[in-house]
């Protein structure tokens, strides 16, 4: 019986015969086993939604520093001012940090984060605004921020495109460009290996509203889906929305009848 078949049969993710294992990170970024193991039955249970698994209890959102329910509507419009030419300027501060995040009760993931959360802050602006991102690297690995959309090549956040393409630990760089085109975009670290830097948590949503505005609605929410590979075998063990698996199953989003 393969590990993957076992996971399918059990309807659970990352559960071995010895139970779920909490992960920690040492100073050399090696994953080590926590001696205080959490038994599988204390973490996962059969949910109230058919065959879907659930969790026993919840993660410590306060310790994590973010709550997926809040992330839904936590749009960051930056610090707003006006440039001499009349253009709106939005300034943001983003810091790359190493941080252990409890992704399931008793299971920690040694993440790389923007501002200590997964996904990073939801940056929001209006088409034509000037965006200024003050980025500093507080981790022990080189990182960057690559924004989808239109911008000068030296602001692309890709190694080889300038000093913002690879910011060393302790370093900083300011990305500056106009917010365009309007739409829903992403941003993420573009330092290689690219897949690893994104999978560890360095990504977020970048929303550019059209100049004429959007059609009126009752509620606006952003949901960023991600995979989590807790044992670093390049296969996702969990899937989540806004960082924490099973969160909206445990805490359903409340929407009124007739709300748009």
XYZ file of N, CA and C in Angstrom:
780
model
N 0.855 -1.191 0.000
C 0.000 0.000 0.000
C 0.892 1.243 0.000
N 0.766 2.058 -1.054
C 1.611 3.245 -1.149
C 1.116 4.324 -0.201
N 2.004 5.286 0.068
C 1.637 6.397 0.936
C 0.440 7.144 0.366
N 0.453 7.370 -0.942
C -0.642 8.122 -1.567
C -1.954 7.349 -1.489
N -1.895 6.016 -1.706
C -3.111 5.208 -1.595
C -3.652 5.236 -0.172
N -2.716 5.212 0.792
C -3.152 5.258 2.184
C -3.892 6.556 2.486
N -3.355 7.665 1.960
C -4.000 8.952 2.190
C -5.385 8.986 1.567
N -5.515 8.388 0.376
C -6.817 8.367 -0.283
C -7.823 7.530 0.502
N -7.366 6.340 0.953
C -8.254 5.450 1.690
C -8.707 6.101 2.980
N -7.766 6.768 3.667
C -8.104 7.390 4.946
C -8.901 8.664 4.793
N -8.922 9.232 3.577
C -9.624 10.491 3.385
C -8.938 11.642 4.090
N -7.662 11.436 4.465
C -6.939 12.443 5.208
C -5.660 12.777 4.463
N -5.039 13.860 4.876
C -3.777 14.251 4.267
C -2.687 14.295 5.331
N -1.471 13.842 4.929
C -0.307 13.860 5.800
C -0.561 13.136 7.106
N -1.086 11.919 7.015
C -1.238 11.095 8.196
C -0.524 9.770 7.966
N 0.531 9.537 8.707
C 1.245 8.280 8.603
C 0.826 7.350 9.716
N 1.441 6.176 9.776
C 1.045 5.199 10.796
C 1.368 5.695 12.197
N 2.327 6.601 12.291
C 2.670 7.131 13.612
C 1.874 8.381 13.934
N 0.992 8.805 13.033
C 0.189 10.000 13.272
C 0.802 11.220 12.618
N 0.130 12.351 12.764
C 0.609 13.592 12.173
C 1.802 14.104 12.963
N 2.730 14.725 12.275
C 3.942 15.221 12.895
C 4.028 16.730 12.750
N 4.242 17.426 13.838
C 4.448 18.868 13.763
C 5.852 19.144 13.268
N 5.987 20.158 12.417
C 7.280 20.490 11.837
C 7.786 21.800 12.407
N 9.102 21.876 12.573
C 9.735 23.124 12.990
C 10.884 23.402 12.053
N 11.499 24.581 12.205
C 12.583 24.979 11.317
C 13.749 25.447 12.161
N 14.951 24.944 11.846
C 16.100 25.424 12.588
C 16.770 26.555 11.830
N 17.871 27.049 12.340
C 18.502 28.220 11.740
C 19.050 27.962 10.352
N 19.234 26.705 9.995
C 19.758 26.366 8.668
C 18.638 26.003 7.712
N 17.391 26.269 8.129
C 16.224 26.043 7.280
C 15.984 24.572 6.980
N 16.525 23.673 7.815
C 16.235 22.255 7.662
C 14.967 21.936 8.430
N 14.146 21.087 7.868
C 12.927 20.695 8.563
C 13.277 19.616 9.574
N 12.856 19.800 10.808
C 13.151 18.831 11.859
C 11.859 18.370 12.484
N 11.889 17.192 13.038
C 10.690 16.625 13.636
C 10.522 17.115 15.058
N 9.337 17.573 15.368
C 9.023 18.015 16.716
C 8.839 16.793 17.606
N 9.537 16.728 18.728
C 9.389 15.539 19.601
C 7.994 15.419 20.187
N 7.249 16.537 20.262
C 5.893 16.496 20.812
C 4.912 16.181 19.686
N 4.833 14.915 19.295
C 3.991 14.519 18.178
C 2.514 14.621 18.539
N 1.722 14.944 17.538
C 0.279 15.042 17.714
C -0.357 13.850 17.017
N -1.150 13.071 17.738
C -1.761 11.893 17.138
C -2.813 12.316 16.127
N -2.921 11.524 15.056
C -3.821 11.871 13.958
C -5.243 12.082 14.434
N -5.709 11.254 15.357
C -7.098 11.345 15.805
C -7.375 12.641 16.538
N -6.303 13.328 16.987
C -6.476 14.601 17.676
C -6.505 15.763 16.701
N -6.201 15.506 15.434
C -6.107 16.570 14.445
C -7.241 16.519 13.444
N -7.551 15.308 12.918
C -8.511 15.170 11.838
C -9.702 14.332 12.284
N -10.852 14.636 11.734
C -12.028 13.823 11.976
C -12.911 13.877 10.738
N -13.858 12.974 10.670
C -14.811 13.020 9.567
C -15.753 14.195 9.789
N -15.917 15.031 8.777
C -16.699 16.245 8.927
C -18.193 16.005 8.821
N -18.949 17.080 8.835
C -20.403 17.010 8.735
C -20.879 17.215 7.299
N -19.974 17.121 6.338
C -20.308 17.385 4.945
C -19.998 16.145 4.108
N -20.755 15.067 4.313
C -20.516 13.860 3.539
C -19.197 13.227 3.895
N -18.369 12.975 2.877
C -17.102 12.289 3.092
C -15.941 13.251 3.315
N -16.227 14.547 3.424
C -15.138 15.499 3.605
C -14.522 15.357 4.990
N -13.193 15.329 5.069
C -12.559 15.335 6.386
C -12.655 16.720 7.006
N -12.485 16.783 8.300
C -12.479 18.064 8.994
C -11.376 18.061 10.028
N -11.413 19.019 10.933
C -10.396 19.081 11.973
C -11.044 19.060 13.343
N -10.282 18.608 14.314
C -10.696 18.687 15.705
C -10.115 19.987 16.247
N -10.971 20.945 16.522
C -10.494 22.244 16.958
C -10.032 23.100 15.782
N -9.409 24.216 16.101
C -8.931 25.157 15.092
C -7.486 25.523 15.370
N -6.840 26.064 14.369
C -5.486 26.562 14.560
C -5.550 27.835 15.397
N -4.414 28.239 15.916
C -4.332 29.460 16.724
C -4.129 30.644 15.780
N -5.219 31.279 15.352
C -5.129 32.375 14.396
C -4.361 33.563 14.978
N -4.539 33.792 16.263
C -3.837 34.920 16.887
C -2.330 34.706 16.843
N -1.902 33.497 17.130
C -0.473 33.195 17.068
C 0.021 33.263 15.625
N -0.787 32.781 14.687
C -0.406 32.864 13.281
C -0.271 34.306 12.819
N -1.080 35.187 13.393
C -1.019 36.587 13.007
C -1.990 36.978 11.916
N -2.839 36.045 11.496
C -3.852 36.357 10.487
C -4.970 35.338 10.591
N -6.155 35.722 10.122
C -7.323 34.862 10.130
C -7.922 34.863 8.729
N -8.099 33.684 8.105
C -8.631 33.645 6.736
C -9.971 34.357 6.565
N -10.783 34.399 7.618
C -12.052 35.133 7.524
C -11.785 36.621 7.315
N -10.792 37.165 8.000
C -10.440 38.579 7.835
C -9.779 38.839 6.489
N -8.992 37.875 6.015
C -8.294 38.047 4.739
C -9.282 38.259 3.590
N -10.479 37.692 3.714
C -11.488 37.841 2.665
C -11.712 39.294 2.268
N -11.739 40.181 3.236
C -12.109 41.580 2.984
C -11.034 42.569 3.397
N -9.836 42.084 3.659
C -8.752 42.941 4.131
C -7.987 43.504 2.929
N -8.566 44.497 2.271
C -7.920 45.122 1.115
C -6.981 46.228 1.599
N -5.759 46.214 1.107
C -4.758 47.201 1.514
C -4.646 48.264 0.427
N -5.169 49.459 0.708
C -5.137 50.558 -0.252
C -3.888 51.424 -0.107
N -3.015 51.065 0.817
C -1.769 51.786 0.999
C -1.935 53.126 1.680
N -0.826 53.819 1.864
C -0.833 55.188 2.384
C -0.970 56.123 1.187
N -2.057 56.872 1.150
C -2.425 57.627 -0.044
C -1.993 59.092 0.063
N -1.382 59.582 -1.007
C -1.040 61.004 -1.122
C -1.152 61.393 -2.593
N -0.850 62.636 -2.911
C -0.952 63.111 -4.282
C 0.390 63.676 -4.734
N 0.859 63.238 -5.881
C 2.115 63.727 -6.453
C 1.908 65.120 -7.043
N 3.001 65.862 -7.259
C 2.885 67.215 -7.825
C 2.122 67.276 -9.148
N 2.166 66.190 -9.921
C 1.453 66.182 -11.197
C -0.028 65.810 -11.047
N -0.482 65.640 -9.818
C -1.869 65.310 -9.562
C -2.167 63.822 -9.506
N -1.174 62.994 -9.799
C -1.377 61.536 -9.786
C -1.460 61.027 -8.353
N -2.369 60.091 -8.114
C -2.498 59.480 -6.788
C -1.316 58.548 -6.548
N -0.690 58.676 -5.382
C 0.421 57.808 -4.981
C -0.045 56.919 -3.847
N 0.180 55.628 -3.986
C -0.126 54.672 -2.923
C 1.172 53.984 -2.506
N 1.509 54.089 -1.234
C 2.753 53.511 -0.723
C 2.449 52.352 0.217
N 3.245 51.304 0.091
C 3.065 50.087 0.884
C 4.415 49.671 1.470
N 4.378 49.013 2.608
C 5.573 48.428 3.205
C 5.381 46.920 3.289
N 6.275 46.183 2.672
C 6.201 44.721 2.676
C 7.540 44.162 3.136
N 7.479 43.245 4.080
C 8.685 42.627 4.642
C 8.602 41.119 4.439
N 9.657 40.518 3.922
C 9.747 39.062 3.812
C 10.269 38.509 5.131
N 9.554 37.526 5.681
C 9.909 36.973 6.985
C 9.795 35.455 6.967
N 10.697 34.769 7.652
C 10.524 33.354 7.953
C 9.552 33.250 9.127
N 8.584 32.344 9.029
C 7.611 32.250 10.110
C 6.969 30.873 10.120
N 6.919 30.240 11.283
C 6.184 28.989 11.435
C 4.698 29.298 11.536
N 3.892 28.667 10.682
C 2.456 28.879 10.669
C 1.760 27.557 10.944
N 0.840 27.572 11.891
C 0.059 26.377 12.207
C -1.020 26.230 11.138
N -0.853 25.243 10.245
C -1.799 25.068 9.144
C -2.942 24.128 9.505
N -2.720 23.250 10.466
C -3.750 22.407 11.071
C -3.425 22.324 12.555
N -4.401 22.049 13.413
C -4.105 21.981 14.846
C -2.938 21.039 15.144
N -1.850 21.590 15.644
C -0.682 20.789 15.993
C 0.312 20.584 14.872
N 0.023 21.058 13.660
C 0.934 20.885 12.523
C 1.401 22.256 12.056
N 2.700 22.510 12.183
C 3.275 23.780 11.768
C 4.022 23.632 10.457
N 3.971 24.698 9.673
C 4.641 24.746 8.371
C 5.666 25.878 8.411
N 6.953 25.582 8.136
C 7.982 26.623 8.150
C 7.883 27.481 6.891
N 7.108 28.522 6.962
C 6.760 29.316 5.782
C 7.733 30.469 5.560
N 7.706 30.981 4.337
C 8.289 32.277 3.995
C 7.105 33.178 3.683
N 7.040 34.341 4.277
C 5.829 35.151 4.200
C 6.122 36.590 3.789
N 5.117 37.241 3.248
C 5.098 38.687 3.094
C 4.253 39.246 4.241
N 4.863 40.059 5.088
C 4.198 40.675 6.245
C 3.606 39.637 7.204
N 4.237 38.462 7.263
C 3.875 37.477 8.268
C 2.588 36.734 8.024
N 2.069 36.731 6.785
C 0.798 36.053 6.530
C 0.818 35.373 5.166
N -0.088 34.399 5.006
C -0.295 33.712 3.730
C -1.788 33.781 3.404
N -2.168 34.333 2.246
C -1.320 35.046 1.283
C -0.854 36.382 1.857
N 0.056 37.048 1.135
C 0.491 38.373 1.552
C -0.652 39.369 1.465
N -0.416 40.610 1.864
C -1.485 41.610 1.850
C -2.095 41.765 0.458
N -3.418 41.947 0.397
C -4.112 42.153 -0.869
C -3.963 43.618 -1.263
N -3.065 43.872 -2.190
C -2.788 45.246 -2.618
C -3.870 45.689 -3.595
N -4.454 46.862 -3.330
C -5.543 47.333 -4.180
C -5.333 48.799 -4.543
N -5.562 49.101 -5.814
C -5.374 50.460 -6.317
C -6.343 50.700 -7.467
N -6.329 51.905 -7.986
C -7.139 52.254 -9.151
C -6.230 52.445 -10.356
N -6.709 52.052 -11.486
C -5.967 52.166 -12.741
C -5.360 53.570 -12.876
N -4.051 53.605 -13.118
C -3.358 54.879 -13.280
C -2.699 55.401 -12.030
N -3.008 54.836 -10.864
C -2.337 55.252 -9.633
C -0.858 54.900 -9.701
N -0.052 55.671 -8.992
C 1.361 55.343 -8.844
C 1.518 54.426 -7.640
N 2.155 53.281 -7.855
C 2.372 52.301 -6.779
C 3.829 52.373 -6.341
N 4.038 52.463 -5.028
C 5.405 52.483 -4.491
C 5.474 51.454 -3.361
N 6.233 50.396 -3.594
C 6.346 49.300 -2.627
C 7.724 49.346 -1.975
N 7.771 49.630 -0.688
C 9.027 49.617 0.058
C 9.224 48.192 0.583
N 10.106 47.444 -0.072
C 10.313 46.030 0.273
C 11.611 45.870 1.044
N 11.555 45.122 2.137
C 12.762 44.782 2.889
C 12.763 43.286 3.170
N 13.935 42.717 3.162
C 14.078 41.272 3.335
C 14.578 40.966 4.740
N 13.647 40.536 5.595
C 14.004 40.192 6.966
C 14.222 38.711 7.180
N 14.356 37.958 6.082
C 14.555 36.508 6.189
C 16.024 36.170 5.999
N 16.319 34.878 5.924
C 17.707 34.450 5.715
C 17.918 33.887 4.315
N 17.045 34.246 3.374
C 17.189 33.845 1.977
C 16.968 35.056 1.074
N 17.587 35.107 -0.100
C 17.287 36.190 -1.053
C 15.842 36.078 -1.538
N 15.170 37.214 -1.666
C 13.786 37.242 -2.149
C 13.559 38.466 -3.021
N 12.383 38.514 -3.631
C 11.991 39.662 -4.447
C 10.471 39.725 -4.481
N 9.936 40.726 -5.196
C 8.500 40.776 -5.486
C 8.341 41.010 -6.982
N 7.675 40.087 -7.642
C 7.366 40.201 -9.067
C 5.869 40.425 -9.204
N 5.493 41.554 -9.796
C 4.086 41.896 -9.984
C 3.649 41.553 -11.396
N 2.484 40.918 -11.525
C 1.892 40.741 -12.835
C 1.287 42.081 -13.260
N 1.288 42.338 -14.545
C 0.804 43.614 -15.049
C 1.889 44.303 -15.855
N 1.713 45.603 -16.097
C 2.658 46.374 -16.913
C 3.558 47.204 -16.007
N 4.855 47.169 -16.267
C 5.807 47.969 -15.508
C 7.167 47.923 -16.204
N 8.077 48.845 -15.887
C 9.424 48.822 -16.468
C 10.164 47.542 -16.069
N 11.065 47.109 -16.919
C 11.780 45.846 -16.671
C 12.573 45.882 -15.373
N 13.104 47.052 -15.012
C 13.906 47.117 -13.782
C 13.043 47.000 -12.532
N 11.727 47.025 -12.699
C 10.805 46.845 -11.570
C 10.146 45.465 -11.598
N 10.680 44.561 -12.396
C 10.031 43.272 -12.623
C 10.267 42.267 -11.503
N 11.257 42.501 -10.661
C 11.502 41.591 -9.545
C 12.024 40.229 -9.937
N 12.673 40.137 -11.110
C 13.224 38.879 -11.597
C 14.745 38.976 -11.580
N 15.467 37.972 -11.074
C 16.926 38.026 -11.052
C 17.498 38.378 -12.421
N 18.421 39.328 -12.409
C 19.048 39.760 -13.655
C 18.445 41.012 -14.251
N 17.355 41.523 -13.651
C 16.697 42.722 -14.186
C 17.059 43.977 -13.403
N 17.944 43.869 -12.444
C 18.318 45.015 -11.632
C 18.354 44.647 -10.170
N 18.650 45.621 -9.295
C 18.786 45.330 -7.859
C 17.512 44.803 -7.217
N 16.344 45.068 -7.806
C 15.107 44.559 -7.236
C 14.814 43.129 -7.620
N 15.645 42.554 -8.475
C 15.417 41.180 -8.910
C 15.869 40.139 -7.916
N 16.745 40.541 -6.994
C 17.228 39.620 -5.971
C 17.713 40.456 -4.797
N 16.910 40.509 -3.752
C 17.226 41.309 -2.568
C 17.781 40.383 -1.499
N 19.018 40.607 -1.124
C 19.683 39.743 -0.155
C 19.111 39.947 1.254
N 19.317 38.964 2.149
C 18.873 39.131 3.539
C 19.406 40.426 4.134
N 18.526 41.177 4.769
C 18.912 42.459 5.341
C 18.849 43.614 4.361
N 18.635 43.316 3.082
C 18.591 44.344 2.062
C 17.193 44.886 1.843
N 17.103 45.892 0.982
C 15.803 46.494 0.687
C 15.808 47.043 -0.735
N 14.610 47.258 -1.258
C 14.445 47.839 -2.591
C 13.052 48.441 -2.672
N 12.924 49.528 -3.451
C 11.619 50.155 -3.645
C 11.164 49.934 -5.077
N 10.057 49.220 -5.227
C 9.438 49.006 -6.539
C 8.460 50.152 -6.792
N 8.501 50.714 -7.995
C 7.608 51.835 -8.305
C 7.146 51.738 -9.757
N 5.833 51.846 -9.956
C 5.256 51.740 -11.290
C 3.808 52.206 -11.245
N 3.219 52.391 -12.416
C 1.805 52.751 -12.495
C 0.940 51.499 -12.471
N -0.189 51.558 -11.805
C -1.103 50.418 -11.698
C -1.864 50.257 -13.015
N -1.472 49.282 -13.784
C -2.139 48.980 -15.052
C -1.697 47.604 -15.548
N -2.580 46.959 -16.341
C -3.956 47.305 -16.676
C -4.890 46.959 -15.513
N -6.150 47.405 -15.601
C -7.086 47.044 -14.538
C -7.381 45.550 -14.624
N -7.683 44.965 -13.487
C -7.967 43.533 -13.435
C -7.467 42.937 -12.136
N -7.573 41.623 -12.041
C -7.117 40.884 -10.870
C -5.793 40.218 -11.214
N -4.745 40.617 -10.528
C -3.395 40.129 -10.815
C -2.828 39.416 -9.583
N -1.636 38.905 -9.741
C -0.900 38.279 -8.649
C 0.436 38.978 -8.459
N 1.021 38.780 -7.298
C 2.436 39.101 -7.096
C 3.048 37.942 -6.333
N 4.343 37.737 -6.531
C 5.023 36.623 -5.874
C 6.525 36.817 -5.967
N 7.247 36.069 -5.162
C 8.708 36.066 -5.249
C 9.117 35.373 -6.542
N 10.159 35.905 -7.192
C 10.604 35.310 -8.455
C 12.048 34.814 -8.372
N 12.573 34.684 -7.151
C 13.917 34.139 -6.981
C 13.859 32.634 -7.193
N 14.887 32.076 -7.808
C 14.906 30.655 -8.130
C 15.419 29.830 -6.939
N 14.915 28.597 -6.732
C 13.897 27.922 -7.546
C 12.507 28.531 -7.333
N 11.931 28.998 -8.414
C 10.689 29.764 -8.374
C 9.568 29.015 -7.657
N 9.366 27.745 -8.013
C 8.255 26.979 -7.439
C 8.381 26.866 -5.920
N 9.595 26.702 -5.422
C 9.790 26.564 -3.981
C 9.473 27.868 -3.257
N 9.918 28.992 -3.801
C 9.681 30.272 -3.130
C 8.197 30.607 -3.076
N 7.460 30.248 -4.138
C 6.019 30.486 -4.122
C 5.336 29.506 -3.169
N 5.714 28.229 -3.264
C 5.064 27.207 -2.442
C 5.272 27.442 -0.950
N 6.352 28.096 -0.592
C 6.613 28.366 0.826
C 5.765 29.514 1.370
N 5.054 30.246 0.463
C 4.118 31.249 0.952
C 4.284 32.656 0.416
N 5.244 32.893 -0.483
C 5.511 34.252 -0.948
C 4.669 34.590 -2.172
N 3.412 34.946 -1.949
C 2.509 35.331 -3.025
C 1.335 36.106 -2.433
N 0.613 36.802 -3.298
C -0.571 37.530 -2.860
C -1.334 38.062 -4.048
N -2.470 38.699 -3.787
C -3.327 39.245 -4.844
C -3.065 40.739 -5.018
N -3.152 41.188 -6.276
C -2.927 42.589 -6.646
C -4.115 43.019 -7.505
N -4.995 43.853 -6.940
C -6.221 44.242 -7.621
C -6.092 45.674 -8.131
N -6.360 45.847 -9.425
C -6.392 47.180 -10.029
C -7.816 47.437 -10.508
N -8.494 48.369 -9.868
C -9.859 48.713 -10.253
C -9.835 49.643 -11.468
N -10.819 49.518 -12.368
C -10.887 50.429 -13.522
C -11.176 51.859 -13.074
N -10.739 52.836 -13.870
C -10.935 54.239 -13.504
C -12.399 54.573 -13.279
N -13.271 53.974 -14.095
C -14.696 54.283 -13.980
C -15.371 53.517 -12.857
N -14.617 52.705 -12.125
C -15.163 51.944 -11.018
C -15.773 50.630 -11.461
N -16.207 49.870 -10.491
C -16.839 48.570 -10.751
C -18.339 48.661 -10.493
N -19.115 47.764 -11.103
C -20.559 47.742 -10.811
C -20.791 47.535 -9.317
N -21.771 48.201 -8.738
C -22.003 48.091 -7.287
C -22.428 46.684 -6.880
N -21.897 46.220 -5.765
C -22.270 44.931 -5.181
C -22.415 45.112 -3.673
N -23.020 44.114 -3.032
C -23.195 44.173 -1.579
C -21.928 43.780 -0.826
N -21.211 42.801 -1.386
C -20.027 42.279 -0.698
C -18.913 42.070 -1.708
N -17.687 42.309 -1.279
C -16.510 41.982 -2.079
C -15.598 41.096 -1.238
N -15.064 40.026 -1.851
C -14.172 39.118 -1.138
C -13.084 38.643 -2.087
N -11.919 38.363 -1.548
C -10.839 37.800 -2.342
C -10.453 36.453 -1.742
N -10.308 35.454 -2.618
C -9.950 34.106 -2.171
C -8.776 33.622 -3.001
N -7.670 33.321 -2.340
C -6.459 32.846 -3.005
C -6.240 31.395 -2.609
N -6.263 30.503 -3.591
C -6.083 29.074 -3.307
C -4.594 28.724 -3.325
N -4.216 27.819 -2.454
C -2.813 27.408 -2.397
C -2.690 25.948 -1.990
N -1.590 25.342 -2.361
C -1.246 24.002 -1.916
C -0.180 24.078 -0.846
N -0.166 23.103 0.058
C 0.805 23.078 1.147
C 1.500 21.725 1.158
N 2.805 21.741 1.020
C 3.624 20.530 1.006
C 4.399 20.474 2.318
N 3.804 19.867 3.346
C 4.399 19.923 4.680
C 5.619 19.026 4.844
N 5.749 17.995 3.995
C 6.915 17.117 4.133
C 7.934 17.334 3.023
N 7.740 18.344 2.190
C 8.713 18.788 1.194
C 9.156 17.678 0.248
N 8.152 16.897 -0.231
C 8.441 15.885 -1.241
C 7.946 16.330 -2.613
N 7.659 17.631 -2.764
C 7.186 18.240 -4.001
C 5.801 17.747 -4.404
N 5.022 17.278 -3.435
C 3.622 16.904 -3.663
C 2.791 17.578 -2.571
N 1.731 18.266 -2.957
C 0.901 18.949 -1.967
C 0.190 17.950 -1.063
N 0.237 18.206 0.246
C -0.457 17.371 1.221
C -1.823 17.944 1.573
N -1.965 19.246 1.472
C -3.239 19.912 1.740
C -3.488 20.967 0.668
N -4.744 21.330 0.498
C -5.096 22.517 -0.274
C -5.875 23.447 0.646
N -5.735 24.724 0.412
C -6.353 25.704 1.296
C -6.788 26.912 0.489
N -7.638 27.722 1.097
C -7.997 29.029 0.559
C -7.635 30.054 1.628
N -6.873 31.052 1.229
C -6.380 32.078 2.145
C -5.584 31.483 3.299
N -4.803 30.457 2.972
C -3.741 30.012 3.869
C -3.991 28.821 4.761
N -5.237 28.600 5.233
C -5.471 27.569 6.238
C -6.475 26.543 5.720
N -6.080 25.254 5.604
C -6.997 24.218 5.131
C -8.233 24.091 6.022
N -9.377 23.802 5.409
C -10.643 23.519 6.098
C -11.253 24.724 6.820
N -10.643 25.910 6.678
C -11.129 27.034 7.484
C -12.582 27.380 7.176
N -12.932 27.488 5.890
C -14.292 27.916 5.557
C -15.291 26.773 5.680
N -14.779 25.550 5.815
C -15.665 24.441 6.173
C -16.036 24.558 7.645
N -15.038 24.935 8.447
C -15.297 25.105 9.881
C -15.998 26.422 10.190
N -15.708 27.445 9.396
C -16.285 28.776 9.607
C -16.889 29.261 8.286
N -18.058 28.737 7.890
C -18.648 29.094 6.600
C -18.863 30.601 6.460
N -18.702 31.084 5.239
C -18.922 32.500 4.947
C -20.425 32.756 4.966
N -20.841 33.729 5.736
C -22.266 34.040 5.875
C -22.676 35.082 4.831
N -23.561 34.706 3.927
C -24.048 35.612 2.897
C -25.579 35.573 2.919
N -26.197 36.744 2.947
C -27.640 36.838 3.014
C -28.301 36.504 1.687
N -29.515 36.002 1.755
C -30.278 35.704 0.549
C -30.461 36.989 -0.254
N -30.149 36.928 -1.536
C -30.328 38.075 -2.415
C -29.143 39.018 -2.460
N -28.130 38.797 -1.609
C -26.932 39.647 -1.646
C -26.130 39.372 -2.907
N -25.600 40.427 -3.499
C -24.698 40.280 -4.654
C -23.276 40.430 -4.175
